[in-house]
Amino acid sequence: QKEVEQNSGPLSVPEGAIASLNCTYSDRGSQSFFWYRQYSGKSPELIMFIYSNGDKEDGRFTAQLNKASQYVSLLIRDSQPSDSATYLCAVNRGLNAGKSTFGDGTTLTVKP
Amino acid sequence: DADVTQTPRNRITKTGKRIMLECSQTKGHDRMYWYRQDPGLGLRLIYYSFDVKDINKGEISDGYSVSRQAQAKFSLSLESAIPNQTALYFCATSDLAGGGPSTDTQYFGPGTRLTVL
């Protein structure tokens, strides 16, 4: 079992719809959770992080964390073609962990 | 100017050659990382360094070595390149300062595309 699992996709949604990306993790000691966006041929860039159970909103993006069920999700509201990218979930054990573990990513396509 | 730079950006080499990929950062971060990414796959950690005197193996360190020459510089070497090391390589940094939950947010360089023939 991989430490961090994501549906590889591709996930396709129409423009204006809500895109839902999911990530599960196996290490119950995980404390911080990150979503990165990676455009084709480019480097990953942070969208947002979350560390408390519940929802965290930033503009059109909402991260949801459920530590009991060991999953974290990313919702993208009013999806735009420019949101088409691969989304990487990463987790780490917190302050002294030293490193994050990445999932393989979910490819999202937003169709005009 | 970019905060994390990598050189070269593209490299084609032959099996058995020694290759060095270089990473420099101006972010003042203590932690630096080397990852490789293969098509359709996520990032796999090769080596990471918490400071100049600290080097740690990641999940796929075999066939690779690193050198942390200064806080700002972290180099990755392939001692004898082989074709299955063909991949996209990323350097990243993170900052322990503050100790908050965003610790270990990774800031990536633009990547080096390496092809081993």
mmCIF file with all atom_site columns, N, CA and C in Angstrom, chain B residues 13-65:
data_model
loop_
_atom_site.group_PDB
_atom_site.id
_atom_site.type_symbol
_atom_site.label_atom_id
_atom_site.label_alt_id
_atom_site.label_comp_id
_atom_site.label_asym_id
_atom_site.label_entity_id
_atom_site.label_seq_id
_atom_site.pdbx_PDB_ins_code
_atom_site.Cartn_x
_atom_site.Cartn_y
_atom_site.Cartn_z
_atom_site.occupancy
_atom_site.B_iso_or_equiv
_atom_site.pdbx_formal_charge
_atom_site.auth_seq_id
_atom_site.auth_comp_id
_atom_site.auth_asym_id
_atom_site.auth_atom_id
_atom_site.pdbx_PDB_model_num
ATOM 1   N N  . THR B 1 13 ? 22.931 12.540 -21.988 1.00 0.00 ? 13 THR B N  1
ATOM 2   C CA . THR B 1 13 ? 24.222 11.922 -21.733 1.00 0.00 ? 13 THR B CA 1
ATOM 3   C C  . THR B 1 13 ? 24.171 10.451 -22.104 1.00 0.00 ? 13 THR B C  1
ATOM 4   N N  . LYS B 1 14 ? 25.300 9.811  -21.986 1.00 0.00 ? 14 LYS B N  1
ATOM 5   C CA . LYS B 1 14 ? 25.380 8.402  -22.353 1.00 0.00 ? 14 LYS B CA 1
ATOM 6   C C  . LYS B 1 14 ? 25.554 7.524  -21.110 1.00 0.00 ? 14 LYS B C  1
ATOM 7   N N  . THR B 1 15 ? 25.155 6.296  -21.267 1.00 0.00 ? 15 THR B N  1
ATOM 8   C CA . THR B 1 15 ? 25.304 5.324  -20.183 1.00 0.00 ? 15 THR B CA 1
ATOM 9   C C  . THR B 1 15 ? 26.747 5.274  -19.700 1.00 0.00 ? 15 THR B C  1
ATOM 10  N N  . GLY B 1 16 ? 26.895 5.292  -18.375 1.00 0.00 ? 16 GLY B N  1
ATOM 11  C CA . GLY B 1 16 ? 28.223 5.193  -17.777 1.00 0.00 ? 16 GLY B CA 1
ATOM 12  C C  . GLY B 1 16 ? 28.872 6.519  -17.452 1.00 0.00 ? 16 GLY B C  1
ATOM 13  N N  . LYS B 1 17 ? 28.330 7.597  -17.964 1.00 0.00 ? 17 LYS B N  1
ATOM 14  C CA . LYS B 1 17 ? 28.915 8.906  -17.713 1.00 0.00 ? 17 LYS B CA 1
ATOM 15  C C  . LYS B 1 17 ? 28.546 9.398  -16.307 1.00 0.00 ? 17 LYS B C  1
ATOM 16  N N  . ARG B 1 18 ? 29.424 10.236 -15.744 1.00 0.00 ? 18 ARG B N  1
ATOM 17  C CA . ARG B 1 18 ? 29.131 10.882 -14.470 1.00 0.00 ? 18 ARG B CA 1
ATOM 18  C C  . ARG B 1 18 ? 28.471 12.225 -14.743 1.00 0.00 ? 18 ARG B C  1
ATOM 19  N N  . ILE B 1 19 ? 27.393 12.464 -14.037 1.00 0.00 ? 19 ILE B N  1
ATOM 20  C CA . ILE B 1 19 ? 26.602 13.677 -14.252 1.00 0.00 ? 19 ILE B CA 1
ATOM 21  C C  . ILE B 1 19 ? 26.390 14.398 -12.931 1.00 0.00 ? 19 ILE B C  1
ATOM 22  N N  . MET B 1 20 ? 26.480 15.716 -12.944 1.00 0.00 ? 20 MET B N  1
ATOM 23  C CA . MET B 1 20 ? 26.160 16.508 -11.769 1.00 0.00 ? 20 MET B CA 1
ATOM 24  C C  . MET B 1 20 ? 25.064 17.500 -12.104 1.00 0.00 ? 20 MET B C  1
ATOM 25  N N  . LEU B 1 21 ? 24.052 17.514 -11.271 1.00 0.00 ? 21 LEU B N  1
ATOM 26  C CA . LEU B 1 21 ? 22.983 18.500 -11.377 1.00 0.00 ? 21 LEU B CA 1
ATOM 27  C C  . LEU B 1 21 ? 23.128 19.451 -10.192 1.00 0.00 ? 21 LEU B C  1
ATOM 28  N N  . GLU B 1 22 ? 22.992 20.746 -10.464 1.00 0.00 ? 22 GLU B N  1
ATOM 29  C CA . GLU B 1 22 ? 23.229 21.713 -9.418  1.00 0.00 ? 22 GLU B CA 1
ATOM 30  C C  . GLU B 1 22 ? 21.967 22.494 -9.071  1.00 0.00 ? 22 GLU B C  1
ATOM 31  N N  . CYS B 1 23 ? 21.883 22.850 -7.820  1.00 0.00 ? 23 CYS B N  1
ATOM 32  C CA . CYS B 1 23 ? 20.735 23.602 -7.324  1.00 0.00 ? 23 CYS B CA 1
ATOM 33  C C  . CYS B 1 23 ? 21.239 24.724 -6.425  1.00 0.00 ? 23 CYS B C  1
ATOM 34  N N  . SER B 1 24 ? 20.706 25.914 -6.656  1.00 0.00 ? 24 SER B N  1
ATOM 35  C CA . SER B 1 24 ? 21.029 27.063 -5.815  1.00 0.00 ? 24 SER B CA 1
ATOM 36  C C  . SER B 1 24 ? 19.749 27.752 -5.399  1.00 0.00 ? 24 SER B C  1
ATOM 37  N N  . GLN B 1 25 ? 19.765 28.309 -4.186  1.00 0.00 ? 25 GLN B N  1
ATOM 38  C CA . GLN B 1 25 ? 18.567 28.997 -3.712  1.00 0.00 ? 25 GLN B CA 1
ATOM 39  C C  . GLN B 1 25 ? 18.946 30.297 -3.009  1.00 0.00 ? 25 GLN B C  1
ATOM 40  N N  . THR B 1 26 ? 18.069 31.278 -3.160  1.00 0.00 ? 26 THR B N  1
ATOM 41  C CA . THR B 1 26 ? 18.256 32.573 -2.507  1.00 0.00 ? 26 THR B CA 1
ATOM 42  C C  . THR B 1 26 ? 17.187 32.817 -1.453  1.00 0.00 ? 26 THR B C  1
ATOM 43  N N  . LYS B 1 27 ? 16.466 31.768 -1.080  1.00 0.00 ? 27 LYS B N  1
ATOM 44  C CA . LYS B 1 27 ? 15.379 31.917 -0.121  1.00 0.00 ? 27 LYS B CA 1
ATOM 45  C C  . LYS B 1 27 ? 15.882 31.902 1.322   1.00 0.00 ? 27 LYS B C  1
ATOM 46  N N  . GLY B 1 28 ? 17.128 31.516 1.521   1.00 0.00 ? 28 GLY B N  1
ATOM 47  C CA . GLY B 1 28 ? 17.649 31.457 2.884   1.00 0.00 ? 28 GLY B CA 1
ATOM 48  C C  . GLY B 1 28 ? 17.135 30.274 3.678   1.00 0.00 ? 28 GLY B C  1
ATOM 49  N N  . HIS B 1 29 ? 16.615 29.274 2.994   1.00 0.00 ? 29 HIS B N  1
ATOM 50  C CA . HIS B 1 29 ? 16.076 28.093 3.665   1.00 0.00 ? 29 HIS B CA 1
ATOM 51  C C  . HIS B 1 29 ? 17.184 27.118 4.042   1.00 0.00 ? 29 HIS B C  1
ATOM 52  N N  . ASP B 1 30 ? 16.972 26.448 5.163   1.00 0.00 ? 30 ASP B N  1
ATOM 53  C CA . ASP B 1 30 ? 17.948 25.457 5.603   1.00 0.00 ? 30 ASP B CA 1
ATOM 54  C C  . ASP B 1 30 ? 17.775 24.119 4.905   1.00 0.00 ? 30 ASP B C  1
ATOM 55  N N  . ARG B 1 31 ? 16.554 23.760 4.586   1.00 0.00 ? 31 ARG B N  1
ATOM 56  C CA . ARG B 1 31 ? 16.279 22.414 4.087   1.00 0.00 ? 31 ARG B CA 1
ATOM 57  C C  . ARG B 1 31 ? 16.247 22.398 2.570   1.00 0.00 ? 31 ARG B C  1
ATOM 58  N N  . MET B 1 32 ? 16.914 21.406 2.010   1.00 0.00 ? 32 MET B N  1
ATOM 59  C CA . MET B 1 32 ? 16.920 21.242 0.562   1.00 0.00 ? 32 MET B CA 1
ATOM 60  C C  . MET B 1 32 ? 16.701 19.779 0.218   1.00 0.00 ? 32 MET B C  1
ATOM 61  N N  . TYR B 1 33 ? 16.116 19.562 -0.961  1.00 0.00 ? 33 TYR B N  1
ATOM 62  C CA . TYR B 1 33 ? 15.680 18.226 -1.356  1.00 0.00 ? 33 TYR B CA 1
ATOM 63  C C  . TYR B 1 33 ? 15.990 18.004 -2.827  1.00 0.00 ? 33 TYR B C  1
ATOM 64  N N  . TRP B 1 34 ? 16.178 16.742 -3.193  1.00 0.00 ? 34 TRP B N  1
ATOM 65  C CA . TRP B 1 34 ? 16.205 16.326 -4.586  1.00 0.00 ? 34 TRP B CA 1
ATOM 66  C C  . TRP B 1 34 ? 15.137 15.258 -4.808  1.00 0.00 ? 34 TRP B C  1
ATOM 67  N N  . TYR B 1 35 ? 14.317 15.491 -5.834  1.00 0.00 ? 35 TYR B N  1
ATOM 68  C CA . TYR B 1 35 ? 13.278 14.545 -6.236  1.00 0.00 ? 35 TYR B CA 1
ATOM 69  C C  . TYR B 1 35 ? 13.471 14.169 -7.697  1.00 0.00 ? 35 TYR B C  1
ATOM 70  N N  . ARG B 1 36 ? 12.948 13.007 -8.047  1.00 0.00 ? 36 ARG B N  1
ATOM 71  C CA . ARG B 1 36 ? 12.794 12.691 -9.462  1.00 0.00 ? 36 ARG B CA 1
ATOM 72  C C  . ARG B 1 36 ? 11.337 12.405 -9.741  1.00 0.00 ? 36 ARG B C  1
ATOM 73  N N  . GLN B 1 37 ? 10.949 12.732 -10.968 1.00 0.00 ? 37 GLN B N  1
ATOM 74  C CA . GLN B 1 37 ? 9.570  12.504 -11.388 1.00 0.00 ? 37 GLN B CA 1
ATOM 75  C C  . GLN B 1 37 ? 9.595  11.785 -12.724 1.00 0.00 ? 37 GLN B C  1
ATOM 76  N N  . ASP B 1 38 ? 8.908  10.668 -12.788 1.00 0.00 ? 38 ASP B N  1
ATOM 77  C CA . ASP B 1 38 ? 8.758  9.918  -14.020 1.00 0.00 ? 38 ASP B CA 1
ATOM 78  C C  . ASP B 1 38 ? 7.356  10.144 -14.557 1.00 0.00 ? 38 ASP B C  1
ATOM 79  N N  . PRO B 1 39 ? 7.165  9.992  -15.852 1.00 0.00 ? 39 PRO B N  1
ATOM 80  C CA . PRO B 1 39 ? 5.854  10.282 -16.457 1.00 0.00 ? 39 PRO B CA 1
ATOM 81  C C  . PRO B 1 39 ? 4.707  9.584  -15.739 1.00 0.00 ? 39 PRO B C  1
ATOM 82  N N  . GLY B 1 40 ? 3.697  10.349 -15.400 1.00 0.00 ? 40 GLY B N  1
ATOM 83  C CA . GLY B 1 40 ? 2.525  9.784  -14.744 1.00 0.00 ? 40 GLY B CA 1
ATOM 84  C C  . GLY B 1 40 ? 2.707  9.447  -13.290 1.00 0.00 ? 40 GLY B C  1
ATOM 85  N N  . LEU B 1 41 ? 3.848  9.752  -12.772 1.00 0.00 ? 41 LEU B N  1
ATOM 86  C CA . LEU B 1 41 ? 4.113  9.435  -11.372 1.00 0.00 ? 41 LEU B CA 1
ATOM 87  C C  . LEU B 1 41 ? 4.359  10.702 -10.576 1.00 0.00 ? 41 LEU B C  1
ATOM 88  N N  . GLY B 1 42 ? 4.238  10.560 -9.282  1.00 0.00 ? 42 GLY B N  1
ATOM 89  C CA . GLY B 1 42 ? 4.493  11.695 -8.417  1.00 0.00 ? 42 GLY B CA 1
ATOM 90  C C  . GLY B 1 42 ? 5.973  11.900 -8.193  1.00 0.00 ? 42 GLY B C  1
ATOM 91  N N  . LEU B 1 43 ? 6.281  12.600 -7.140  1.00 0.00 ? 43 LEU B N  1
ATOM 92  C CA . LEU B 1 43 ? 7.657  12.934 -6.812  1.00 0.00 ? 43 LEU B CA 1
ATOM 93  C C  . LEU B 1 43 ? 8.225  11.884 -5.862  1.00 0.00 ? 43 LEU B C  1
ATOM 94  N N  . ARG B 1 44 ? 9.372  11.392 -6.209  1.00 0.00 ? 44 ARG B N  1
ATOM 95  C CA . ARG B 1 44 ? 10.044 10.439 -5.327  1.00 0.00 ? 44 ARG B CA 1
ATOM 96  C C  . ARG B 1 44 ? 11.311 11.081 -4.797  1.00 0.00 ? 44 ARG B C  1
ATOM 97  N N  . LEU B 1 45 ? 11.498 11.004 -3.485  1.00 0.00 ? 45 LEU B N  1
ATOM 98  C CA . LEU B 1 45 ? 12.587 11.683 -2.817  1.00 0.00 ? 45 LEU B CA 1
ATOM 99  C C  . LEU B 1 45 ? 13.882 10.890 -2.962  1.00 0.00 ? 45 LEU B C  1
ATOM 100 N N  . ILE B 1 46 ? 14.929 11.575 -3.400  1.00 0.00 ? 46 ILE B N  1
ATOM 101 C CA . ILE B 1 46 ? 16.233 10.931 -3.592  1.00 0.00 ? 46 ILE B CA 1
ATOM 102 C C  . ILE B 1 46 ? 17.109 11.169 -2.362  1.00 0.00 ? 46 ILE B C  1
ATOM 103 N N  . TYR B 1 47 ? 17.335 12.417 -2.029  1.00 0.00 ? 47 TYR B N  1
ATOM 104 C CA . TYR B 1 47 ? 18.101 12.819 -0.852  1.00 0.00 ? 47 TYR B CA 1
ATOM 105 C C  . TYR B 1 47 ? 17.515 14.110 -0.305  1.00 0.00 ? 47 TYR B C  1
ATOM 106 N N  . TYR B 1 48 ? 17.761 14.346 0.989   1.00 0.00 ? 48 TYR B N  1
ATOM 107 C CA . TYR B 1 48 ? 17.398 15.626 1.570   1.00 0.00 ? 48 TYR B CA 1
ATOM 108 C C  . TYR B 1 48 ? 18.424 16.019 2.611   1.00 0.00 ? 48 TYR B C  1
ATOM 109 N N  . SER B 1 49 ? 18.455 17.320 2.868   1.00 0.00 ? 49 SER B N  1
ATOM 110 C CA . SER B 1 49 ? 19.469 17.881 3.759   1.00 0.00 ? 49 SER B CA 1
ATOM 111 C C  . SER B 1 49 ? 18.831 18.945 4.643   1.00 0.00 ? 49 SER B C  1
ATOM 112 N N  . PHE B 1 50 ? 18.998 18.821 5.947   1.00 0.00 ? 50 PHE B N  1
ATOM 113 C CA . PHE B 1 50 ? 18.424 19.790 6.865   1.00 0.00 ? 50 PHE B CA 1
ATOM 114 C C  . PHE B 1 50 ? 19.343 20.992 7.055   1.00 0.00 ? 50 PHE B C  1
ATOM 115 N N  . ASP B 1 51 ? 20.633 20.790 6.951   1.00 0.00 ? 51 ASP B N  1
ATOM 116 C CA . ASP B 1 51 ? 21.591 21.876 6.971   1.00 0.00 ? 51 ASP B CA 1
ATOM 117 C C  . ASP B 1 51 ? 22.881 21.372 6.357   1.00 0.00 ? 51 ASP B C  1
ATOM 118 N N  . VAL B 1 52 ? 23.889 22.195 6.345   1.00 0.00 ? 52 VAL B N  1
ATOM 119 C CA . VAL B 1 52 ? 25.113 21.888 5.614   1.00 0.00 ? 52 VAL B CA 1
ATOM 120 C C  . VAL B 1 52 ? 25.750 20.573 6.079   1.00 0.00 ? 52 VAL B C  1
ATOM 121 N N  . LYS B 1 53 ? 25.606 20.253 7.346   1.00 0.00 ? 53 LYS B N  1
ATOM 122 C CA . LYS B 1 53 ? 26.259 19.059 7.872   1.00 0.00 ? 53 LYS B CA 1
ATOM 123 C C  . LYS B 1 53 ? 25.330 17.850 7.932   1.00 0.00 ? 53 LYS B C  1
ATOM 124 N N  . ASP B 1 54 ? 24.160 17.979 7.380   1.00 0.00 ? 54 ASP B N  1
ATOM 125 C CA . ASP B 1 54 ? 23.163 16.916 7.488   1.00 0.00 ? 54 ASP B CA 1
ATOM 126 C C  . ASP B 1 54 ? 22.725 16.446 6.115   1.00 0.00 ? 54 ASP B C  1
ATOM 127 N N  . ILE B 1 55 ? 22.918 15.160 5.836   1.00 0.00 ? 55 ILE B N  1
ATOM 128 C CA . ILE B 1 55 ? 22.503 14.569 4.572   1.00 0.00 ? 55 ILE B CA 1
ATOM 129 C C  . ILE B 1 55 ? 21.727 13.289 4.896   1.00 0.00 ? 55 ILE B C  1
ATOM 130 N N  . ASN B 1 56 ? 20.593 13.112 4.262   1.00 0.00 ? 56 ASN B N  1
ATOM 131 C CA . ASN B 1 56 ? 19.766 11.942 4.520   1.00 0.00 ? 56 ASN B CA 1
ATOM 132 C C  . ASN B 1 56 ? 19.323 11.301 3.215   1.00 0.00 ? 56 ASN B C  1
ATOM 133 N N  . LYS B 1 57 ? 19.291 9.981  3.201   1.00 0.00 ? 57 LYS B N  1
ATOM 134 C CA . LYS B 1 57 ? 18.797 9.267  2.032   1.00 0.00 ? 57 LYS B CA 1
ATOM 135 C C  . LYS B 1 57 ? 17.281 9.314  1.988   1.00 0.00 ? 57 LYS B C  1
ATOM 136 N N  . GLY B 1 58 ? 16.775 9.400  0.781   1.00 0.00 ? 58 GLY B N  1
ATOM 137 C CA . GLY B 1 58 ? 15.344 9.292  0.575   1.00 0.00 ? 58 GLY B CA 1
ATOM 138 C C  . GLY B 1 58 ? 14.973 7.880  0.179   1.00 0.00 ? 58 GLY B C  1
ATOM 139 N N  . GLU B 1 59 ? 13.853 7.751  -0.495  1.00 0.00 ? 59 GLU B N  1
ATOM 140 C CA . GLU B 1 59 ? 13.360 6.413  -0.838  1.00 0.00 ? 59 GLU B CA 1
ATOM 141 C C  . GLU B 1 59 ? 14.064 5.774  -2.019  1.00 0.00 ? 59 GLU B C  1
ATOM 142 N N  . ILE B 1 60 ? 14.760 6.563  -2.847  1.00 0.00 ? 60 ILE B N  1
ATOM 143 C CA . ILE B 1 60 ? 15.394 5.995  -4.036  1.00 0.00 ? 60 ILE B CA 1
ATOM 144 C C  . ILE B 1 60 ? 16.812 6.517  -4.205  1.00 0.00 ? 60 ILE B C  1
ATOM 145 N N  . SER B 1 61 ? 17.659 6.382  -3.217  1.00 0.00 ? 61 SER B N  1
ATOM 146 C CA . SER B 1 61 ? 18.988 6.979  -3.259  1.00 0.00 ? 61 SER B CA 1
ATOM 147 C C  . SER B 1 61 ? 20.027 6.140  -4.009  1.00 0.00 ? 61 SER B C  1
ATOM 148 N N  . ASP B 1 62 ? 19.751 4.886  -4.259  1.00 0.00 ? 62 ASP B N  1
ATOM 149 C CA . ASP B 1 62 ? 20.744 4.038  -4.934  1.00 0.00 ? 62 ASP B CA 1
ATOM 150 C C  . ASP B 1 62 ? 21.097 4.606  -6.304  1.00 0.00 ? 62 ASP B C  1
ATOM 151 N N  . GLY B 1 63 ? 22.404 4.710  -6.561  1.00 0.00 ? 63 GLY B N  1
ATOM 152 C CA . GLY B 1 63 ? 22.864 5.225  -7.846  1.00 0.00 ? 63 GLY B CA 1
ATOM 153 C C  . GLY B 1 63 ? 23.070 6.727  -7.858  1.00 0.00 ? 63 GLY B C  1
ATOM 154 N N  . TYR B 1 64 ? 22.750 7.375  -6.734  1.00 0.00 ? 64 TYR B N  1
ATOM 155 C CA . TYR B 1 64 ? 22.879 8.827  -6.621  1.00 0.00 ? 64 TYR B CA 1
ATOM 156 C C  . TYR B 1 64 ? 23.746 9.190  -5.420  1.00 0.00 ? 64 TYR B C  1
ATOM 157 N N  . SER B 1 65 ? 24.349 10.359 -5.477  1.00 0.00 ? 65 SER B N  1
ATOM 158 C CA . SER B 1 65 ? 25.022 10.924 -4.315  1.00 0.00 ? 65 SER B CA 1
ATOM 159 C C  . SER B 1 65 ? 24.782 12.430 -4.326  1.00 0.00 ? 65 SER B C  1
#
